[in-house]
Amino acid sequence: MYRHDGTGIVERFPDTFLAAFPVAIETLPMLHFFPGAKFLQVCTVGCNLSCGGCVSEILVGHAESLAASGTALTTGDLLRLAADHACTGIAFALNDPIASLPTFCRLAERAREQRLLVGCSTNGYMTEASALYLRERIDFANVGLKGSTDASYRACGAKSAAPAYRTIRLLHEGGVHVEVSIVYRRGGEEEVMGAARMLAAISPHIPLQVMRFVPFGDAGLGEEPTIYASEELCDRLRNILPWAYLFNSPGTANLTTFCPACKKPCIEREFFGPMGAHLAGEARTACACGHALPVRGAANPEVFYEPGMMGGYRATRGLEMVWAILACLGVEGQADLARIWSEVLRTGMLGKELHDRMNNIDAYLDLVMDFAHRAGREEAGRELCTYIRERLDFVRERVVDAPRPRVYYAMGHPLFALNPGRFEGKLVEAAGGTYVNRAIGREGKPGVSIPREEFIALAPEYLFTSGFLTSTVEDTLRYCAEHNLDVPAARNGRVYAMHPSWDFGSPRWILGLMTIANVLHPDRFAFRIDEEADEFYRRFYGVPYRASAANRSFAHPGTERR
């Protein structure tokens, strides 16, 4: 992103941004700064670190192609968009602002002239001079830590942890509102606890956002801790830092801000995609008991809901869903990927259109052919659609007159219900089940937390947990027992954790459909799932199927491609 022009270091793509869209501040994420406020989220491409399992892999690993793709927004464009959408401010997120520091700082200066708040999400790995330069131009920052030891930073290509903690201290001392996020990998409890102790030495009032590690990119499932283990870690952290929150864990109560005096909820939040949260009720910066919370700025009375795939890192998952289709079509060239991604961004397809087509089985097949045409891979598109259509039609025909058991679909904890219109529910119905989530009269993204009484009233006979952010069968049954969720599914042991990315986001959903059909109607289906998966992976990825290598990525087949 930089070059030497003979006299000094200059940006290769100055004053150009890849994308911009309005978001609620909790999706950046920021939790103690103007709750519910709408910000224009902007990004470029590139990063100064290289971390395994990066949620922004698309914007980091494909920087060269995306930066030269022809999709560009100017500073003037961003200021007009912020005004058009009545945004409170502008936030640089998704990739690191250090990749475009002069450009971002020029934007920040002009935004402040228009009385806009300015902030960013950054890994904080920068020189002291850069941190001081940045802090004069921003109002808030989320600094994403990799750990507390030098080893955790060397794993990302850096030298040591010291620069990131120095940045936090300098920003905090300069009056910038700082929140800190940290990745929690299985077995990495001491990395997180060590970070909490180092932060407490700077200020015990810094909110700490624990990002339960979700294996994207080339990371493996063995690095993913359970939601239960993550919640227990948060309990320990609050002995060091009172404001510890848990992300990537649908259904957890650890996203809500509770009054430290009377323990009542003051700012209720729930899961909103990878690394994101969203307000789920009334937000009060002071408790009814009179205790004031360490929150800067007033809460917004109107909650902004991002359309389609917009909102925080959900946008990167939307781009990866496009990549997932292209990967099955054999599109591997960086230039082709960048060209199609830029079309998706430029046309606004990433919003409602992509979301709606991705959540409809038959429209999904049309979407495959759409991208096959864009990529010049029509024959590969027809082969993929024929493979899926043959198995889809077979399942639908065999369940026409079948009894339809009641099926509930959760994500993470059982009381986080997927939306009525989600793709997973369409799979349940195609496989001959009744999707009881349709009886839930409200929606979130990708779902909502429901009370125990509502869950029991749904009386599911089968309970599936999403393959994207799942819980083990053992943890689901444990949760049901602890919360007295006495429903037929739990009582009869009909609880299932779906295979990663086999029920949403990738053409591999056809394998999920066959899996669900086997479970709901064993008298009508006997798909040999491992054999079906091996055929799919060999035909569309060029590799054999190996379940042990799977992860949560939509595009990656879970093993090294040929």
PDB file of N, CA, C and O in Angstrom, residues 64-98:
ATOM      1  N   GLU A  64      -3.758  -6.479  -3.216  1.00  0.00           N
ATOM      2  CA  GLU A  64      -3.241  -5.991  -4.497  1.00  0.00           C
ATOM      3  C   GLU A  64      -4.338  -5.935  -5.555  1.00  0.00           C
ATOM      4  O   GLU A  64      -4.514  -4.935  -6.253  1.00  0.00           O
ATOM      5  N   SER A  65      -5.107  -7.019  -5.663  1.00  0.00           N
ATOM      6  CA  SER A  65      -6.140  -7.074  -6.693  1.00  0.00           C
ATOM      7  C   SER A  65      -7.284  -6.111  -6.394  1.00  0.00           C
ATOM      8  O   SER A  65      -7.786  -5.427  -7.290  1.00  0.00           O
ATOM      9  N   LEU A  66      -7.718  -6.058  -5.153  1.00  0.00           N
ATOM     10  CA  LEU A  66      -8.841  -5.190  -4.815  1.00  0.00           C
ATOM     11  C   LEU A  66      -8.474  -3.722  -4.946  1.00  0.00           C
ATOM     12  O   LEU A  66      -9.269  -2.912  -5.422  1.00  0.00           O
ATOM     13  N   ALA A  67      -7.269  -3.382  -4.547  1.00  0.00           N
ATOM     14  CA  ALA A  67      -6.858  -1.981  -4.616  1.00  0.00           C
ATOM     15  C   ALA A  67      -6.814  -1.488  -6.059  1.00  0.00           C
ATOM     16  O   ALA A  67      -7.079  -0.317  -6.333  1.00  0.00           O
ATOM     17  N   ALA A  68      -6.510  -2.380  -6.977  1.00  0.00           N
ATOM     18  CA  ALA A  68      -6.405  -1.987  -8.381  1.00  0.00           C
ATOM     19  C   ALA A  68      -7.658  -2.335  -9.179  1.00  0.00           C
ATOM     20  O   ALA A  68      -7.652  -2.291 -10.400  1.00  0.00           O
ATOM     21  N   SER A  69      -8.750  -2.663  -8.489  1.00  0.00           N
ATOM     22  CA  SER A  69      -9.936  -3.189  -9.174  1.00  0.00           C
ATOM     23  C   SER A  69     -10.769  -2.117  -9.864  1.00  0.00           C
ATOM     24  O   SER A  69     -11.663  -2.424 -10.629  1.00  0.00           O
ATOM     25  N   GLY A  70     -10.515  -0.855  -9.557  1.00  0.00           N
ATOM     26  CA  GLY A  70     -11.300   0.211 -10.198  1.00  0.00           C
ATOM     27  C   GLY A  70     -12.444   0.708  -9.340  1.00  0.00           C
ATOM     28  O   GLY A  70     -13.100   1.686  -9.684  1.00  0.00           O
ATOM     29  N   THR A  71     -12.713   0.041  -8.229  1.00  0.00           N
ATOM     30  CA  THR A  71     -13.737   0.519  -7.305  1.00  0.00           C
ATOM     31  C   THR A  71     -13.085   1.519  -6.351  1.00  0.00           C
ATOM     32  O   THR A  71     -12.195   1.157  -5.605  1.00  0.00           O
ATOM     33  N   ALA A  72     -13.500   2.740  -6.380  1.00  0.00           N
ATOM     34  CA  ALA A  72     -12.860   3.747  -5.536  1.00  0.00           C
ATOM     35  C   ALA A  72     -13.866   4.801  -5.118  1.00  0.00           C
ATOM     36  O   ALA A  72     -14.677   5.261  -5.910  1.00  0.00           O
ATOM     37  N   LEU A  73     -13.804   5.164  -3.834  1.00  0.00           N
ATOM     38  CA  LEU A  73     -14.588   6.266  -3.297  1.00  0.00           C
ATOM     39  C   LEU A  73     -13.622   7.323  -2.800  1.00  0.00           C
ATOM     40  O   LEU A  73     -12.600   7.005  -2.184  1.00  0.00           O
ATOM     41  N   THR A  74     -13.916   8.574  -3.058  1.00  0.00           N
ATOM     42  CA  THR A  74     -13.063   9.666  -2.613  1.00  0.00           C
ATOM     43  C   THR A  74     -13.495  10.165  -1.240  1.00  0.00           C
ATOM     44  O   THR A  74     -14.580   9.821  -0.750  1.00  0.00           O
ATOM     45  N   THR A  75     -12.657  11.010  -0.650  1.00  0.00           N
ATOM     46  CA  THR A  75     -13.011  11.635   0.621  1.00  0.00           C
ATOM     47  C   THR A  75     -14.313  12.414   0.484  1.00  0.00           C
ATOM     48  O   THR A  75     -15.181  12.373   1.367  1.00  0.00           O
ATOM     49  N   GLY A  76     -14.466  13.128  -0.603  1.00  0.00           N
ATOM     50  CA  GLY A  76     -15.705  13.876  -0.835  1.00  0.00           C
ATOM     51  C   GLY A  76     -16.918  12.974  -0.905  1.00  0.00           C
ATOM     52  O   GLY A  76     -17.992  13.307  -0.380  1.00  0.00           O
ATOM     53  N   ASP A  77     -16.766  11.806  -1.543  1.00  0.00           N
ATOM     54  CA  ASP A  77     -17.866  10.844  -1.614  1.00  0.00           C
ATOM     55  C   ASP A  77     -18.304  10.423  -0.210  1.00  0.00           C
ATOM     56  O   ASP A  77     -19.500  10.336   0.090  1.00  0.00           O
ATOM     57  N   LEU A  78     -17.327  10.157   0.649  1.00  0.00           N
ATOM     58  CA  LEU A  78     -17.633   9.684   2.004  1.00  0.00           C
ATOM     59  C   LEU A  78     -18.348  10.749   2.822  1.00  0.00           C
ATOM     60  O   LEU A  78     -19.297  10.451   3.557  1.00  0.00           O
ATOM     61  N   LEU A  79     -17.916  11.980   2.695  1.00  0.00           N
ATOM     62  CA  LEU A  79     -18.554  13.055   3.446  1.00  0.00           C
ATOM     63  C   LEU A  79     -19.991  13.263   2.981  1.00  0.00           C
ATOM     64  O   LEU A  79     -20.891  13.502   3.794  1.00  0.00           O
ATOM     65  N   ARG A  80     -20.218  13.131   1.680  1.00  0.00           N
ATOM     66  CA  ARG A  80     -21.592  13.244   1.169  1.00  0.00           C
ATOM     67  C   ARG A  80     -22.452  12.088   1.658  1.00  0.00           C
ATOM     68  O   ARG A  80     -23.618  12.281   2.047  1.00  0.00           O
ATOM     69  N   LEU A  81     -21.893  10.863   1.668  1.00  0.00           N
ATOM     70  CA  LEU A  81     -22.646   9.705   2.146  1.00  0.00           C
ATOM     71  C   LEU A  81     -22.990   9.855   3.624  1.00  0.00           C
ATOM     72  O   LEU A  81     -24.107   9.517   4.049  1.00  0.00           O
ATOM     73  N   ALA A  82     -22.042  10.337   4.424  1.00  0.00           N
ATOM     74  CA  ALA A  82     -22.295  10.529   5.856  1.00  0.00           C
ATOM     75  C   ALA A  82     -23.432  11.520   6.069  1.00  0.00           C
ATOM     76  O   ALA A  82     -24.295  11.319   6.939  1.00  0.00           O
ATOM     77  N   ALA A  83     -23.461  12.582   5.263  1.00  0.00           N
ATOM     78  CA  ALA A  83     -24.534  13.574   5.383  1.00  0.00           C
ATOM     79  C   ALA A  83     -25.857  13.011   4.898  1.00  0.00           C
ATOM     80  O   ALA A  83     -26.907  13.194   5.537  1.00  0.00           O
ATOM     81  N   ASP A  84     -25.828  12.289   3.774  1.00  0.00           N
ATOM     82  CA  ASP A  84     -27.065  11.725   3.214  1.00  0.00           C
ATOM     83  C   ASP A  84     -27.726  10.742   4.173  1.00  0.00           C
ATOM     84  O   ASP A  84     -28.951  10.635   4.223  1.00  0.00           O
ATOM     85  N   HIS A  85     -26.912  10.000   4.918  1.00  0.00           N
ATOM     86  CA  HIS A  85     -27.447   8.988   5.836  1.00  0.00           C
ATOM     87  C   HIS A  85     -27.581   9.502   7.272  1.00  0.00           C
ATOM     88  O   HIS A  85     -27.896   8.723   8.172  1.00  0.00           O
ATOM     89  N   ALA A  86     -27.377  10.797   7.464  1.00  0.00           N
ATOM     90  CA  ALA A  86     -27.501  11.414   8.787  1.00  0.00           C
ATOM     91  C   ALA A  86     -26.656  10.676   9.824  1.00  0.00           C
ATOM     92  O   ALA A  86     -27.122  10.358  10.934  1.00  0.00           O
ATOM     93  N   CYS A  87     -25.400  10.403   9.490  1.00  0.00           N
ATOM     94  CA  CYS A  87     -24.495   9.678  10.383  1.00  0.00           C
ATOM     95  C   CYS A  87     -23.931  10.610  11.459  1.00  0.00           C
ATOM     96  O   CYS A  87     -23.685  11.793  11.214  1.00  0.00           O
ATOM     97  N   THR A  88     -23.711  10.057  12.622  1.00  0.00           N
ATOM     98  CA  THR A  88     -23.075  10.782  13.713  1.00  0.00           C
ATOM     99  C   THR A  88     -21.592  10.975  13.450  1.00  0.00           C
ATOM    100  O   THR A  88     -20.981  11.930  13.932  1.00  0.00           O
ATOM    101  N   GLY A  89     -21.018  10.055  12.688  1.00  0.00           N
ATOM    102  CA  GLY A  89     -19.592  10.147  12.424  1.00  0.00           C
ATOM    103  C   GLY A  89     -19.142   9.147  11.386  1.00  0.00           C
ATOM    104  O   GLY A  89     -19.952   8.493  10.722  1.00  0.00           O
ATOM    105  N   ILE A  90     -17.816   9.004  11.271  1.00  0.00           N
ATOM    106  CA  ILE A  90     -17.180   8.106  10.311  1.00  0.00           C
ATOM    107  C   ILE A  90     -16.204   7.220  11.064  1.00  0.00           C
ATOM    108  O   ILE A  90     -15.473   7.686  11.949  1.00  0.00           O
ATOM    109  N   ALA A  91     -16.182   5.939  10.716  1.00  0.00           N
ATOM    110  CA  ALA A  91     -15.291   4.988  11.378  1.00  0.00           C
ATOM    111  C   ALA A  91     -14.557   4.153  10.335  1.00  0.00           C
ATOM    112  O   ALA A  91     -15.180   3.589   9.434  1.00  0.00           O
ATOM    113  N   PHE A  92     -13.244   4.079  10.452  1.00  0.00           N
ATOM    114  CA  PHE A  92     -12.430   3.238   9.580  1.00  0.00           C
ATOM    115  C   PHE A  92     -12.345   1.866  10.229  1.00  0.00           C
ATOM    116  O   PHE A  92     -11.834   1.717  11.333  1.00  0.00           O
ATOM    117  N   ALA A  93     -12.860   0.842   9.540  1.00  0.00           N
ATOM    118  CA  ALA A  93     -12.856  -0.506  10.098  1.00  0.00           C
ATOM    119  C   ALA A  93     -12.729  -1.520   8.964  1.00  0.00           C
ATOM    120  O   ALA A  93     -12.639  -1.156   7.802  1.00  0.00           O
ATOM    121  N   LEU A  94     -12.762  -2.793   9.306  1.00  0.00           N
ATOM    122  CA  LEU A  94     -12.640  -3.965   8.428  1.00  0.00           C
ATOM    123  C   LEU A  94     -11.178  -4.253   8.065  1.00  0.00           C
ATOM    124  O   LEU A  94     -10.755  -5.398   8.111  1.00  0.00           O
ATOM    125  N   ASN A  95     -10.412  -3.254   7.633  1.00  0.00           N
ATOM    126  CA  ASN A  95      -8.964  -3.440   7.529  1.00  0.00           C
ATOM    127  C   ASN A  95      -8.302  -2.367   8.389  1.00  0.00           C
ATOM    128  O   ASN A  95      -8.973  -1.500   8.941  1.00  0.00           O
ATOM    129  N   ASP A  96      -6.984  -2.438   8.534  1.00  0.00           N
ATOM    130  CA  ASP A  96      -6.328  -1.549   9.490  1.00  0.00           C
ATOM    131  C   ASP A  96      -6.011  -0.195   8.886  1.00  0.00           C
ATOM    132  O   ASP A  96      -5.474  -0.107   7.773  1.00  0.00           O
ATOM    133  N   PRO A  97      -6.320   0.905   9.593  1.00  0.00           N
ATOM    134  CA  PRO A  97      -6.041   2.244   9.059  1.00  0.00           C
ATOM    135  C   PRO A  97      -4.558   2.512   8.833  1.00  0.00           C
ATOM    136  O   PRO A  97      -4.207   3.411   8.069  1.00  0.00           O
ATOM    137  N   ILE A  98      -3.674   1.732   9.472  1.00  0.00           N
ATOM    138  CA  ILE A  98      -2.243   1.949   9.249  1.00  0.00           C
ATOM    139  C   ILE A  98      -1.883   1.673   7.792  1.00  0.00           C
ATOM    140  O   ILE A  98      -0.884   2.168   7.280  1.00  0.00           O
TER     141      ILE A  98
END
